[in-house]
PDB file of C-alpha atoms in Angstrom:
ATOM      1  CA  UNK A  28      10.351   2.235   5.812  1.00  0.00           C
ATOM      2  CA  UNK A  29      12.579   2.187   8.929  1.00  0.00           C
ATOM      3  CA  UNK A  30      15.679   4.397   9.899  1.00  0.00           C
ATOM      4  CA  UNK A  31      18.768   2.438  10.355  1.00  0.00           C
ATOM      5  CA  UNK A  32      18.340   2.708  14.414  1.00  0.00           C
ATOM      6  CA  UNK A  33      14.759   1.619  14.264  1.00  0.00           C
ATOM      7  CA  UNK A  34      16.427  -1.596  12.551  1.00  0.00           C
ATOM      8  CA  UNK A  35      18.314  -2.166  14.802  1.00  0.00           C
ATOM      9  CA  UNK A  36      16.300  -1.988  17.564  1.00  0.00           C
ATOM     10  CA  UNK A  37      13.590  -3.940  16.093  1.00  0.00           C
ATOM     11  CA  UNK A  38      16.742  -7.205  15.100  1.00  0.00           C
ATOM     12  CA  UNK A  39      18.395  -6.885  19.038  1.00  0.00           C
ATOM     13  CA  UNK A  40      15.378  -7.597  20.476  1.00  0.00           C
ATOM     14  CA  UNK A  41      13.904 -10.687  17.846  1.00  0.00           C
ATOM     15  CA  UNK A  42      17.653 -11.865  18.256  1.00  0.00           C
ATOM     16  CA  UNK A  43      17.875 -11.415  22.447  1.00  0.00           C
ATOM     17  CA  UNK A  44      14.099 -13.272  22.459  1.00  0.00           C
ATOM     18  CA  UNK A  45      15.190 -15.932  20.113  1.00  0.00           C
ATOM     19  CA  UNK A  46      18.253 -16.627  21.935  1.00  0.00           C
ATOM     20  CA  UNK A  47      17.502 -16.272  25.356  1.00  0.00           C
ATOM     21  CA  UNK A  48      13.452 -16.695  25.293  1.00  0.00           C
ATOM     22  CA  UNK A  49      13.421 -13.125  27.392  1.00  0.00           C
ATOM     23  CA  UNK A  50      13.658  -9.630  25.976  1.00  0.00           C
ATOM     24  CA  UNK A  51      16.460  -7.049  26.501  1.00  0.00           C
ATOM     25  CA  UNK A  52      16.127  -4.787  29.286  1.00  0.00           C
ATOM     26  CA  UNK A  53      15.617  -1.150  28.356  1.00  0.00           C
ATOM     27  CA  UNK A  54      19.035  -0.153  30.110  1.00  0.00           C
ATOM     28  CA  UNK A  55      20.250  -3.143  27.439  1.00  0.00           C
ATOM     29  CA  UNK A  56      18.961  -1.879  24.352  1.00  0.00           C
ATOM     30  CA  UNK A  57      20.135   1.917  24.804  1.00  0.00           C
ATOM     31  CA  UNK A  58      23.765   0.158  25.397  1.00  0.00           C
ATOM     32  CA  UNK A  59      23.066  -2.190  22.623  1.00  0.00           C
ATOM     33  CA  UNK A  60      22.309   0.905  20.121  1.00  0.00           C
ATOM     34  CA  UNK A  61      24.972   3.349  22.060  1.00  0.00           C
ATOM     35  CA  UNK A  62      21.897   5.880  23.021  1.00  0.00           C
ATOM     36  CA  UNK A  63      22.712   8.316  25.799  1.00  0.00           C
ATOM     37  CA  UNK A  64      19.588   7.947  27.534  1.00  0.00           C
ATOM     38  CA  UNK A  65      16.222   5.216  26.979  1.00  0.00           C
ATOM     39  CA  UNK A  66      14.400   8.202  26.141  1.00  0.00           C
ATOM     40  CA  UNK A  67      15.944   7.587  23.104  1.00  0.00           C
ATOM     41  CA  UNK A  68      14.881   3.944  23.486  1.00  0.00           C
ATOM     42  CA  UNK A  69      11.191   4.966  24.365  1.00  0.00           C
ATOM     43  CA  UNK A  70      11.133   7.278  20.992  1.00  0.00           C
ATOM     44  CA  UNK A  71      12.458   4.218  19.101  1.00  0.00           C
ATOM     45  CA  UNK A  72       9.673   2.001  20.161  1.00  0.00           C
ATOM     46  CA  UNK A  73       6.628   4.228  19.611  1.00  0.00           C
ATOM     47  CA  UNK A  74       7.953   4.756  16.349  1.00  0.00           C
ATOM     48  CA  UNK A  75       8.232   1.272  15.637  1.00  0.00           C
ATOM     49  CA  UNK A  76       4.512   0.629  17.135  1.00  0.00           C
ATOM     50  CA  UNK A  77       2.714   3.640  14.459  1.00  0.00           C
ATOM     51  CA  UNK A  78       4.585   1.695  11.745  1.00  0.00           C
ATOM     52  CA  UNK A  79       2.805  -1.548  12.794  1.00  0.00           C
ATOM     53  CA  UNK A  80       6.159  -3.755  13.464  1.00  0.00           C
ATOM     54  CA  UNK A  81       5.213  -4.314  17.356  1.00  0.00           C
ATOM     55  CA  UNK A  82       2.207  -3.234  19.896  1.00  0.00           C
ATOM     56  CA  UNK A  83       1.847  -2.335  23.087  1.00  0.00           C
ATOM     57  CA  UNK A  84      -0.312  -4.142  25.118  1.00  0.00           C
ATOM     58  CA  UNK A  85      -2.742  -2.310  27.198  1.00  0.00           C
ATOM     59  CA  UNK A  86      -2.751  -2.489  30.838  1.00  0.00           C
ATOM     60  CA  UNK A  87       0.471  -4.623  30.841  1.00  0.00           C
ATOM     61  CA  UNK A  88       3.098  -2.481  32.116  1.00  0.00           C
ATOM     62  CA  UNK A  89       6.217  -4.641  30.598  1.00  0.00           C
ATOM     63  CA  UNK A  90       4.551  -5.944  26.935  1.00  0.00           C
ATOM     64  CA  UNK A  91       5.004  -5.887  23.258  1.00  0.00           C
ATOM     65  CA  UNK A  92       3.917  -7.945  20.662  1.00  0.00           C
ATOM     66  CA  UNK A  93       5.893  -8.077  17.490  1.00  0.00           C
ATOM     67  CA  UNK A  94       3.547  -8.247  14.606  1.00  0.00           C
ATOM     68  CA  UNK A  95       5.210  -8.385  11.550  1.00  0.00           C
ATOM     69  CA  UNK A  96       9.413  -7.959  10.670  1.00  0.00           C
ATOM     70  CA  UNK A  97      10.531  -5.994   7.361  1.00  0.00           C
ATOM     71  CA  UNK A  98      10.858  -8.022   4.441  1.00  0.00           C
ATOM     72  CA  UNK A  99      14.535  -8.574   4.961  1.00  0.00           C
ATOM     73  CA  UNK A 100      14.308 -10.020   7.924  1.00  0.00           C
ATOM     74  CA  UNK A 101      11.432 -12.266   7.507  1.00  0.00           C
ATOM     75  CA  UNK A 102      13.280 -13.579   4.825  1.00  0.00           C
ATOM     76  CA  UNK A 103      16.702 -14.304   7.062  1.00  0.00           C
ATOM     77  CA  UNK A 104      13.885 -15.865   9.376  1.00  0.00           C
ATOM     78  CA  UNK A 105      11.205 -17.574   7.659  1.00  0.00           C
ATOM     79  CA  UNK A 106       7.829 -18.865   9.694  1.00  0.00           C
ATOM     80  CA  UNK A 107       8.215 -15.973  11.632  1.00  0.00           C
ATOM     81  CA  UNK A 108       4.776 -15.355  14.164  1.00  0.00           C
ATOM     82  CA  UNK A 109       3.638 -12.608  16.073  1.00  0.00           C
ATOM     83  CA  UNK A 110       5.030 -13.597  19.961  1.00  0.00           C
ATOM     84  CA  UNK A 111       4.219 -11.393  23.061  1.00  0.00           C
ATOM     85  CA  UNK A 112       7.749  -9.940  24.490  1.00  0.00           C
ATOM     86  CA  UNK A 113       8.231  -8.075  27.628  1.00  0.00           C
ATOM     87  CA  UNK A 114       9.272  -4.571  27.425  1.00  0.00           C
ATOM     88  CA  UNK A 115       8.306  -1.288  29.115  1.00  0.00           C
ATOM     89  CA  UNK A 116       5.171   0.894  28.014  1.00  0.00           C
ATOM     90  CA  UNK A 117       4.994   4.056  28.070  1.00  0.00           C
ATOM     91  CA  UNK A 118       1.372   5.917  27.520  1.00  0.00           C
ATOM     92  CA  UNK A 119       0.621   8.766  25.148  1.00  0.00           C
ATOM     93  CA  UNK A 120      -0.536  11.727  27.487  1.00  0.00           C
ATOM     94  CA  UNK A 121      -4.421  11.703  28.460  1.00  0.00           C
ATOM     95  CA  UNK A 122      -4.750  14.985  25.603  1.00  0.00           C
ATOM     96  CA  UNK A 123      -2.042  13.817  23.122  1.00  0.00           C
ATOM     97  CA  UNK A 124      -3.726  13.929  19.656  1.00  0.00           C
ATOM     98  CA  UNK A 125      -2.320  12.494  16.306  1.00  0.00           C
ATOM     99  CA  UNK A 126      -0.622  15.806  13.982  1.00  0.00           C
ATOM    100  CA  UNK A 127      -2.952  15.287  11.069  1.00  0.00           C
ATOM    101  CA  UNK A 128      -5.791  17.495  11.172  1.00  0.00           C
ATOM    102  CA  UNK A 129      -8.249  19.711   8.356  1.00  0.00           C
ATOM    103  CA  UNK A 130      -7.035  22.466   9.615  1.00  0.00           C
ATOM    104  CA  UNK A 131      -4.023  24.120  11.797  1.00  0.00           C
ATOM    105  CA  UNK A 132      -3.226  27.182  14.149  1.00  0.00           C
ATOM    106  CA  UNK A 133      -0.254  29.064  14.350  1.00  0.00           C
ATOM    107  CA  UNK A 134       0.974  28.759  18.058  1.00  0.00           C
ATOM    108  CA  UNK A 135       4.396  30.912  19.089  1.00  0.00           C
ATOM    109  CA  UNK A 136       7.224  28.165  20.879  1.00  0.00           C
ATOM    110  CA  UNK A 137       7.820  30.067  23.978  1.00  0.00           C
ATOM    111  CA  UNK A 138      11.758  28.479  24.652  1.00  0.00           C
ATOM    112  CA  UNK A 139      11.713  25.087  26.313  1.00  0.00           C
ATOM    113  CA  UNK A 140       9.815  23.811  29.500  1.00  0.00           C
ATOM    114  CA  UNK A 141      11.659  21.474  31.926  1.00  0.00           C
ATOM    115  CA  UNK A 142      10.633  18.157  32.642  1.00  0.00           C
ATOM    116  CA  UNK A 143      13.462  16.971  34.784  1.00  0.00           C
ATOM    117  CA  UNK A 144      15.527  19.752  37.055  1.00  0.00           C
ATOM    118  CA  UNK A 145      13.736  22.972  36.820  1.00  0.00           C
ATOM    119  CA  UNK A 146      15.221  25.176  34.403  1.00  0.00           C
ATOM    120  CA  UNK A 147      14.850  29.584  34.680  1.00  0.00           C
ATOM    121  CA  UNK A 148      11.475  30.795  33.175  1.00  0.00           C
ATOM    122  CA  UNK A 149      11.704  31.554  29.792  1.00  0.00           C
ATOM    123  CA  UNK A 150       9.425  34.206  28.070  1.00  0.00           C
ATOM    124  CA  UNK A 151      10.244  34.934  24.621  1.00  0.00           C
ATOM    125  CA  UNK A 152       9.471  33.515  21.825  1.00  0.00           C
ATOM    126  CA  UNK A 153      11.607  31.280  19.636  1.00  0.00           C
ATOM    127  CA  UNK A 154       9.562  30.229  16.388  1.00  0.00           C
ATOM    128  CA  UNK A 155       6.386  29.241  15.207  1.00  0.00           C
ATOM    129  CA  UNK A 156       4.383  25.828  15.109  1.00  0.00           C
ATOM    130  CA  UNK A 157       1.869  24.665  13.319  1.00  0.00           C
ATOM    131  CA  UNK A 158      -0.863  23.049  15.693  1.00  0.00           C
ATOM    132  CA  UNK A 159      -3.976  21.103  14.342  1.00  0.00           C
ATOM    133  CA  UNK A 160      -7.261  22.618  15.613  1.00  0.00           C
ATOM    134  CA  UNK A 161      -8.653  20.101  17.258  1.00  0.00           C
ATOM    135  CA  UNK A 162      -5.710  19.789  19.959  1.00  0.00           C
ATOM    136  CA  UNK A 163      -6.433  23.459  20.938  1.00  0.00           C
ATOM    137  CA  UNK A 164      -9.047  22.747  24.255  1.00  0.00           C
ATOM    138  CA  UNK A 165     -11.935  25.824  24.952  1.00  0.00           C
ATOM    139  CA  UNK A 166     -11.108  29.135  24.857  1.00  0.00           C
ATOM    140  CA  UNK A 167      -8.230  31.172  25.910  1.00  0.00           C
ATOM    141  CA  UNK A 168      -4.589  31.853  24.150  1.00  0.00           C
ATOM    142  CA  UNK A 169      -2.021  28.587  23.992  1.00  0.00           C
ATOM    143  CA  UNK A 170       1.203  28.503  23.347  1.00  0.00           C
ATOM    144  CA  UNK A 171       3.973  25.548  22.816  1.00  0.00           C
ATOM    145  CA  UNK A 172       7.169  24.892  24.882  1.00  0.00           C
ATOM    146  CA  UNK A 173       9.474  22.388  23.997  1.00  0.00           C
ATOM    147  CA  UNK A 174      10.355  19.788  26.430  1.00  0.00           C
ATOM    148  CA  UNK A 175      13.879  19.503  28.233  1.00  0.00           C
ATOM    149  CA  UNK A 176      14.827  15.690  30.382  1.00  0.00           C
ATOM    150  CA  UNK A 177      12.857  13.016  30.832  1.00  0.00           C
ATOM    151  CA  UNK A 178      10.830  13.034  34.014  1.00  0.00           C
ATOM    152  CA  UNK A 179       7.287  12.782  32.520  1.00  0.00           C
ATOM    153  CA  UNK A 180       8.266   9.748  30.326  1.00  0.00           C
ATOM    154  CA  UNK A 181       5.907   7.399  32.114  1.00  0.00           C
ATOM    155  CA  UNK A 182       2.965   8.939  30.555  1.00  0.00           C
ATOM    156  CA  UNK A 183       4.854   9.432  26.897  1.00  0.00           C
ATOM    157  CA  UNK A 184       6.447  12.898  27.114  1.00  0.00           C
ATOM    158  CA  UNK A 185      10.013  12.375  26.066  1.00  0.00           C
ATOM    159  CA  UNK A 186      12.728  14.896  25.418  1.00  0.00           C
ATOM    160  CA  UNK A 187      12.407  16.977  22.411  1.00  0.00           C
ATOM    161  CA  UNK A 188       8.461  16.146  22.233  1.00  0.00           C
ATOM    162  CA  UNK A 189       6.486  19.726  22.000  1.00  0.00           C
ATOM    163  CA  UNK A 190       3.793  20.967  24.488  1.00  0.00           C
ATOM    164  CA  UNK A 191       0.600  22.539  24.031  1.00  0.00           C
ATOM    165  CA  UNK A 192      -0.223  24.515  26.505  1.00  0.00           C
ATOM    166  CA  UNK A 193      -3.302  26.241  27.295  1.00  0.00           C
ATOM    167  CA  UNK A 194      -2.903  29.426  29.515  1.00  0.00           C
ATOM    168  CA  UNK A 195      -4.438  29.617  32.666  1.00  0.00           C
ATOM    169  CA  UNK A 196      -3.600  30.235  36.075  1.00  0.00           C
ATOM    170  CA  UNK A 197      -5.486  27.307  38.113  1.00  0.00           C
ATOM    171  CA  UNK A 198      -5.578  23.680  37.910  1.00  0.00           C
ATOM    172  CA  UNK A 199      -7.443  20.409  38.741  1.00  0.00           C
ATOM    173  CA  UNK A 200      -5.686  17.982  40.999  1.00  0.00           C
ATOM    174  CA  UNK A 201      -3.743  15.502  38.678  1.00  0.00           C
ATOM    175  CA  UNK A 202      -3.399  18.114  35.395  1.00  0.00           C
ATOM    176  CA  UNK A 203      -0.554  18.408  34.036  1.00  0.00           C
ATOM    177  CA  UNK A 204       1.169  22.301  34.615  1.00  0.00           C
ATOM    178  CA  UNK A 205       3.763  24.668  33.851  1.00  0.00           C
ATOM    179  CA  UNK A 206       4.324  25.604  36.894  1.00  0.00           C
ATOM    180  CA  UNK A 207       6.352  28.814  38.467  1.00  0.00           C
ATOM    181  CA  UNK A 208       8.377  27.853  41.401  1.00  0.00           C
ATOM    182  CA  UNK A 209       9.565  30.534  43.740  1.00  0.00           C
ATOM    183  CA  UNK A 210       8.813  32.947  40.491  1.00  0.00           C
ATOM    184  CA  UNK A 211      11.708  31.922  38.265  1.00  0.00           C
ATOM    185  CA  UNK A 212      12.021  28.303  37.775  1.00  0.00           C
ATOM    186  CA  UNK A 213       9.839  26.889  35.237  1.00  0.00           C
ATOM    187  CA  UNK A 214       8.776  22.706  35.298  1.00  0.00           C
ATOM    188  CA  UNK A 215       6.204  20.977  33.439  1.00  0.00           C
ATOM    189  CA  UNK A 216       4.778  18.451  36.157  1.00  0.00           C
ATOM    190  CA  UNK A 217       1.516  16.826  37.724  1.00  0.00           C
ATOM    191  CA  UNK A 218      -0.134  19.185  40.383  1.00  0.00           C
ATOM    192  CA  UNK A 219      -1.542  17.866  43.093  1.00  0.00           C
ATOM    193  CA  UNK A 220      -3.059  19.465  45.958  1.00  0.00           C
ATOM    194  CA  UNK A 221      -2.351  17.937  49.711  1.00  0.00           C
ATOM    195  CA  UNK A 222      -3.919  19.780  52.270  1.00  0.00           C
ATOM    196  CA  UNK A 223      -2.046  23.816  52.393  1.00  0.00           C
ATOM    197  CA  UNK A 224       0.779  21.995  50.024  1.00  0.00           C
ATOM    198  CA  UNK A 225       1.279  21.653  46.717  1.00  0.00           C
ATOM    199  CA  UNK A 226       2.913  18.690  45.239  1.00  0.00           C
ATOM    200  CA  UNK A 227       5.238  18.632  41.611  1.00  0.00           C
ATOM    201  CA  UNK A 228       5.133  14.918  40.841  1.00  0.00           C
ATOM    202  CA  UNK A 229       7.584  13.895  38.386  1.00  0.00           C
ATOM    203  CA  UNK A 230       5.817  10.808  35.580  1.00  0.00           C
ATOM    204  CA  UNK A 231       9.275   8.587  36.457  1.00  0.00           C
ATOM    205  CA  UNK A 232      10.549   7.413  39.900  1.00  0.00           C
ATOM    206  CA  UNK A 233      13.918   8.769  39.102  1.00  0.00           C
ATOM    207  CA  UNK A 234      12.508  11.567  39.970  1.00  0.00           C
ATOM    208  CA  UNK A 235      11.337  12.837  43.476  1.00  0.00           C
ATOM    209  CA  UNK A 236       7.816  14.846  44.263  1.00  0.00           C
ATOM    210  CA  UNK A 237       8.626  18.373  44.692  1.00  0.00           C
ATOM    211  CA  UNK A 238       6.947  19.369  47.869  1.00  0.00           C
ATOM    212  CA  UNK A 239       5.883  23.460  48.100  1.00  0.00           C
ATOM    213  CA  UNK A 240       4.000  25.570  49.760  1.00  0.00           C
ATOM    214  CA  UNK A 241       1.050  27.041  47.553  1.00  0.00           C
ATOM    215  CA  UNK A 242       2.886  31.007  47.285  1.00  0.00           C
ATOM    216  CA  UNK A 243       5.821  28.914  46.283  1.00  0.00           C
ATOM    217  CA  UNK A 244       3.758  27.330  42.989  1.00  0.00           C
ATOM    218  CA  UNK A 245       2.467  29.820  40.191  1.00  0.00           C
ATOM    219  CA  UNK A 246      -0.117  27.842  37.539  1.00  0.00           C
ATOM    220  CA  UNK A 247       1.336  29.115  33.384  1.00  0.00           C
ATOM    221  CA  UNK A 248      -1.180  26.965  32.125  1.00  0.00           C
ATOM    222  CA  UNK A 249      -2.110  23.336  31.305  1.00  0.00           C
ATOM    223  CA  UNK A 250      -0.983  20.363  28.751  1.00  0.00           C
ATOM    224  CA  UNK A 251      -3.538  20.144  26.364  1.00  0.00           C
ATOM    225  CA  UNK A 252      -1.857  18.419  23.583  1.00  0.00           C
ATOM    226  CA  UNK A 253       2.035  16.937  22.254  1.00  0.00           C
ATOM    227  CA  UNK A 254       3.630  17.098  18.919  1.00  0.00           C
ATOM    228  CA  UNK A 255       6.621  14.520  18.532  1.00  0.00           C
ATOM    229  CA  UNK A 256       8.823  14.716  15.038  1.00  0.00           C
ATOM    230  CA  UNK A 257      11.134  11.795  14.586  1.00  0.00           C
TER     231      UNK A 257
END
Protein backbone atom coordinates (compact mmCIF):
# COMPACT_ATOMS: atom_id res chain seq x y z
CA UNK A 1 0.00 0.00 0.00
CA UNK A 2 1.28 3.52 -0.83
CA UNK A 3 1.09 6.86 1.22
CA UNK A 4 -0.78 9.52 -0.51
CA UNK A 5 2.74 11.32 -1.56
CA UNK A 6 4.18 8.10 -2.84
CA UNK A 7 0.95 8.30 -5.21
CA UNK A 8 1.57 11.02 -6.29
CA UNK A 9 4.87 10.79 -7.16
CA UNK A 10 4.54 7.53 -8.77
CA UNK A 11 1.08 9.36 -11.29
CA UNK A 12 3.43 12.86 -12.07
CA UNK A 13 5.94 10.99 -13.45
CA UNK A 14 3.69 8.06 -15.68
CA UNK A 15 1.67 11.33 -16.61
CA UNK A 16 5.01 13.76 -17.47
CA UNK A 17 6.44 10.40 -19.55
CA UNK A 18 3.19 9.83 -21.24
CA UNK A 19 2.80 13.30 -22.21
CA UNK A 20 6.02 14.50 -23.00
CA UNK A 21 7.98 11.00 -23.72
CA UNK A 22 10.75 12.43 -21.00
CA UNK A 23 10.58 12.23 -17.23
CA UNK A 24 10.31 15.12 -14.71
CA UNK A 25 13.39 16.53 -13.47
CA UNK A 26 14.04 15.96 -9.78
CA UNK A 27 13.93 19.87 -9.09
CA UNK A 28 10.25 19.20 -10.99
CA UNK A 29 8.88 16.61 -8.94
CA UNK A 30 9.78 18.21 -5.39
CA UNK A 31 7.80 21.42 -6.93
CA UNK A 32 5.25 19.15 -8.35
CA UNK A 33 4.61 17.49 -4.71
CA UNK A 34 5.50 21.00 -2.78
CA UNK A 35 8.66 19.15 -0.94
CA UNK A 36 11.18 21.54 0.57
CA UNK A 37 14.08 19.78 -0.58
CA UNK A 38 14.58 16.37 -3.27
CA UNK A 39 15.80 14.68 -0.34
CA UNK A 40 12.39 14.33 0.15
CA UNK A 41 12.13 13.28 -3.50
CA UNK A 42 15.09 10.72 -3.12
CA UNK A 43 13.16 9.13 0.11
CA UNK A 44 10.02 8.95 -2.08
CA UNK A 45 11.65 6.94 -4.75
CA UNK A 46 13.51 4.29 -2.72
CA UNK A 47 10.39 3.75 -1.09
CA UNK A 48 8.60 3.27 -4.15
CA UNK A 49 11.55 0.85 -5.54
CA UNK A 50 11.31 -1.78 -2.00
CA UNK A 51 7.58 -1.81 -2.84
CA UNK A 52 8.35 -3.08 -6.39
CA UNK A 53 6.43 -0.11 -8.40
CA UNK A 54 9.84 1.08 -10.22
CA UNK A 55 13.77 -0.02 -10.24
CA UNK A 56 16.76 1.44 -10.42
CA UNK A 57 18.96 0.50 -12.94
CA UNK A 58 22.45 -0.28 -12.06
CA UNK A 59 25.28 1.61 -13.36
CA UNK A 60 22.93 4.12 -15.11
CA UNK A 61 23.21 7.22 -13.26
CA UNK A 62 19.70 8.85 -14.57
CA UNK A 63 17.28 5.39 -14.80
CA UNK A 64 14.14 3.85 -13.57
CA UNK A 65 12.03 1.37 -14.80
CA UNK A 66 8.43 1.36 -13.77
CA UNK A 67 7.33 -2.16 -13.23
CA UNK A 68 3.99 -2.37 -12.27
CA UNK A 69 1.21 0.76 -11.24
CA UNK A 70 -1.40 0.16 -8.26
CA UNK A 71 -4.50 -1.29 -9.24
CA UNK A 72 -6.20 2.03 -9.62
CA UNK A 73 -4.18 3.26 -11.93
CA UNK A 74 -3.68 0.39 -14.16
CA UNK A 75 -7.19 0.41 -14.42
CA UNK A 76 -7.44 4.41 -15.51
CA UNK A 77 -4.60 3.09 -17.95
CA UNK A 78 -5.07 -0.24 -19.25
CA UNK A 79 -2.08 -2.15 -21.39
CA UNK A 80 0.14 -0.53 -19.23
CA UNK A 81 4.15 -2.05 -19.72
CA UNK A 82 7.11 -1.74 -17.81
CA UNK A 83 9.15 1.39 -19.84
CA UNK A 84 12.71 2.54 -18.78
CA UNK A 85 12.42 6.42 -17.56
CA UNK A 86 15.23 8.66 -16.73
CA UNK A 87 15.60 9.78 -13.26
CA UNK A 88 18.45 10.17 -10.76
CA UNK A 89 19.90 7.15 -8.62
CA UNK A 90 21.01 7.34 -5.65
CA UNK A 91 23.06 4.17 -4.03
CA UNK A 92 22.45 2.57 -0.65
CA UNK A 93 25.83 3.11 1.32
CA UNK A 94 28.64 0.33 0.67
CA UNK A 95 27.56 -1.13 4.64
CA UNK A 96 23.81 -0.25 4.54
CA UNK A 97 21.98 -3.49 5.58
CA UNK A 98 18.15 -4.20 5.38
CA UNK A 99 16.43 -3.66 9.38
CA UNK A 100 15.19 -7.21 9.60
CA UNK A 101 17.45 -9.34 11.42
CA UNK A 102 17.20 -12.68 14.19
CA UNK A 103 18.40 -10.72 16.51
CA UNK A 104 19.05 -6.87 17.65
CA UNK A 105 21.43 -4.66 19.88
CA UNK A 106 20.60 -1.86 21.85
CA UNK A 107 22.80 1.10 20.51
CA UNK A 108 22.47 4.74 22.51
CA UNK A 109 21.55 7.80 19.59
CA UNK A 110 24.27 10.12 20.48
CA UNK A 111 22.24 13.65 19.10
CA UNK A 112 22.54 14.15 15.37
CA UNK A 113 25.67 14.10 13.01
CA UNK A 114 25.90 16.70 10.19
CA UNK A 115 25.99 15.89 6.74
CA UNK A 116 25.83 19.29 5.19
CA UNK A 117 27.40 22.50 7.29
CA UNK A 118 29.14 21.17 10.26
CA UNK A 119 27.12 21.38 13.23
CA UNK A 120 28.89 21.64 17.28
CA UNK A 121 29.85 18.11 18.61
CA UNK A 122 27.29 16.60 20.40
CA UNK A 123 27.94 14.03 23.26
CA UNK A 124 25.00 12.98 25.09
CA UNK A 125 22.76 10.72 24.55
CA UNK A 126 19.21 11.16 23.30
CA UNK A 127 17.39 7.62 23.14
CA UNK A 128 17.83 4.22 22.31
CA UNK A 129 17.76 2.14 18.94
CA UNK A 130 17.31 -1.04 18.18
CA UNK A 131 20.14 -2.26 15.68
CA UNK A 132 20.11 -5.79 14.00
CA UNK A 133 23.32 -7.75 14.76
CA UNK A 134 24.58 -8.31 11.75
CA UNK A 135 25.07 -4.43 10.86
CA UNK A 136 27.36 -4.17 13.97
CA UNK A 137 31.14 -4.71 12.05
CA UNK A 138 34.16 -6.48 14.50
CA UNK A 139 34.67 -5.51 17.73
CA UNK A 140 34.61 -2.32 19.58
CA UNK A 141 31.51 -0.10 21.07
CA UNK A 142 29.02 1.67 18.25
CA UNK A 143 26.79 4.04 18.64
CA UNK A 144 23.99 5.82 16.24
CA UNK A 145 23.74 9.54 15.24
CA UNK A 146 21.06 10.78 13.34
CA UNK A 147 21.72 12.55 10.20
CA UNK A 148 21.20 16.45 9.66
CA UNK A 149 21.23 18.00 5.46
CA UNK A 150 21.81 16.31 2.63
CA UNK A 151 25.40 16.27 1.48
CA UNK A 152 26.01 12.47 1.41
CA UNK A 153 22.82 11.85 -0.69
CA UNK A 154 24.76 10.56 -3.67
CA UNK A 155 25.55 7.41 -1.98
CA UNK A 156 21.81 7.13 -0.21
CA UNK A 157 22.21 8.93 3.14
CA UNK A 158 19.33 11.34 3.27
CA UNK A 159 18.16 13.54 6.08
CA UNK A 160 16.59 11.90 8.96
CA UNK A 161 18.28 8.39 7.90
CA UNK A 162 20.23 6.94 11.19
CA UNK A 163 24.01 6.10 11.37
CA UNK A 164 25.81 3.31 12.73
CA UNK A 165 28.81 4.11 13.76
CA UNK A 166 31.59 2.09 14.89
CA UNK A 167 34.12 3.90 17.25
CA UNK A 168 37.48 4.28 16.32
CA UNK A 169 39.93 6.84 15.91
CA UNK A 170 41.64 6.03 12.35
CA UNK A 171 40.41 5.49 8.97
CA UNK A 172 41.05 4.03 5.46
CA UNK A 173 41.17 6.46 2.61
CA UNK A 174 37.54 6.64 1.14
CA UNK A 175 35.56 5.47 4.67
CA UNK A 176 33.08 7.19 5.61
CA UNK A 177 33.82 9.33 9.26
CA UNK A 178 32.57 11.35 11.95
CA UNK A 179 34.98 13.51 11.94
CA UNK A 180 36.14 16.37 14.66
CA UNK A 181 37.10 19.53 13.01
CA UNK A 182 39.15 22.02 14.92
CA UNK A 183 37.71 19.92 18.15
CA UNK A 184 34.11 21.09 18.11
CA UNK A 185 32.44 20.75 14.87
CA UNK A 186 31.15 17.43 14.14
CA UNK A 187 30.47 16.16 10.07
CA UNK A 188 29.83 12.84 8.79
CA UNK A 189 31.96 12.81 5.44
CA UNK A 190 34.42 10.72 3.14
CA UNK A 191 38.12 10.95 4.40
CA UNK A 192 40.60 11.05 2.19
CA UNK A 193 44.16 11.43 2.69
CA UNK A 194 46.29 13.85 0.13
CA UNK A 195 49.71 14.05 0.95
CA UNK A 196 50.06 16.10 4.89
CA UNK A 197 46.14 17.06 4.14
CA UNK A 198 43.15 15.71 4.89
CA UNK A 199 40.21 16.03 2.68
CA UNK A 200 36.09 16.08 3.95
CA UNK A 201 34.39 15.23 0.66
CA UNK A 202 30.84 15.91 0.67
CA UNK A 203 28.60 12.64 -1.53
CA UNK A 204 26.79 15.81 -3.62
CA UNK A 205 28.48 18.58 -5.69
CA UNK A 206 26.49 21.14 -3.88
CA UNK A 207 28.78 20.68 -1.62
CA UNK A 208 32.57 21.65 -1.60
CA UNK A 209 35.66 19.28 -0.24
CA UNK A 210 36.66 20.54 3.03
CA UNK A 211 40.37 20.89 2.84
CA UNK A 212 42.37 20.51 6.55
CA UNK A 213 45.33 19.99 7.88
CA UNK A 214 45.59 16.49 9.71
CA UNK A 215 45.62 18.28 13.70
CA UNK A 216 42.64 20.03 12.28
CA UNK A 217 40.63 16.40 11.63
CA UNK A 218 39.86 14.09 14.75
CA UNK A 219 38.52 10.32 13.48
CA UNK A 220 34.85 9.49 16.11
CA UNK A 221 34.52 6.49 14.25
CA UNK A 222 33.25 4.92 10.99
CA UNK A 223 29.72 4.24 9.07
CA UNK A 224 29.11 0.80 9.39
CA UNK A 225 25.49 0.60 8.76
CA UNK A 226 21.93 3.04 8.10
CA UNK A 227 18.49 2.65 9.43
CA UNK A 228 15.82 4.73 7.36
CA UNK A 229 11.95 4.77 8.81
CA UNK A 230 9.47 6.20 6.38
Amino acid sequence: MLTRKQMELLDFIQKRVARDGVPPSFDEMKDALSLRSKSGIHRLITALEERGFIRRLAHRARAIEIVKLPDAMETAKPGFTPRVIEGEKVAPPRAALPVEAVHALELPVMGRIAAGVPIEAIAEISHHIAVPGAMLSGRGEHYALEVRGDSMIGIGINDGDIVVIREQGTADNGDIVVALVDGHEATLKRYLRRGAMIALEAANPEYETRMLREDQVKVQGRLVGLIRSY
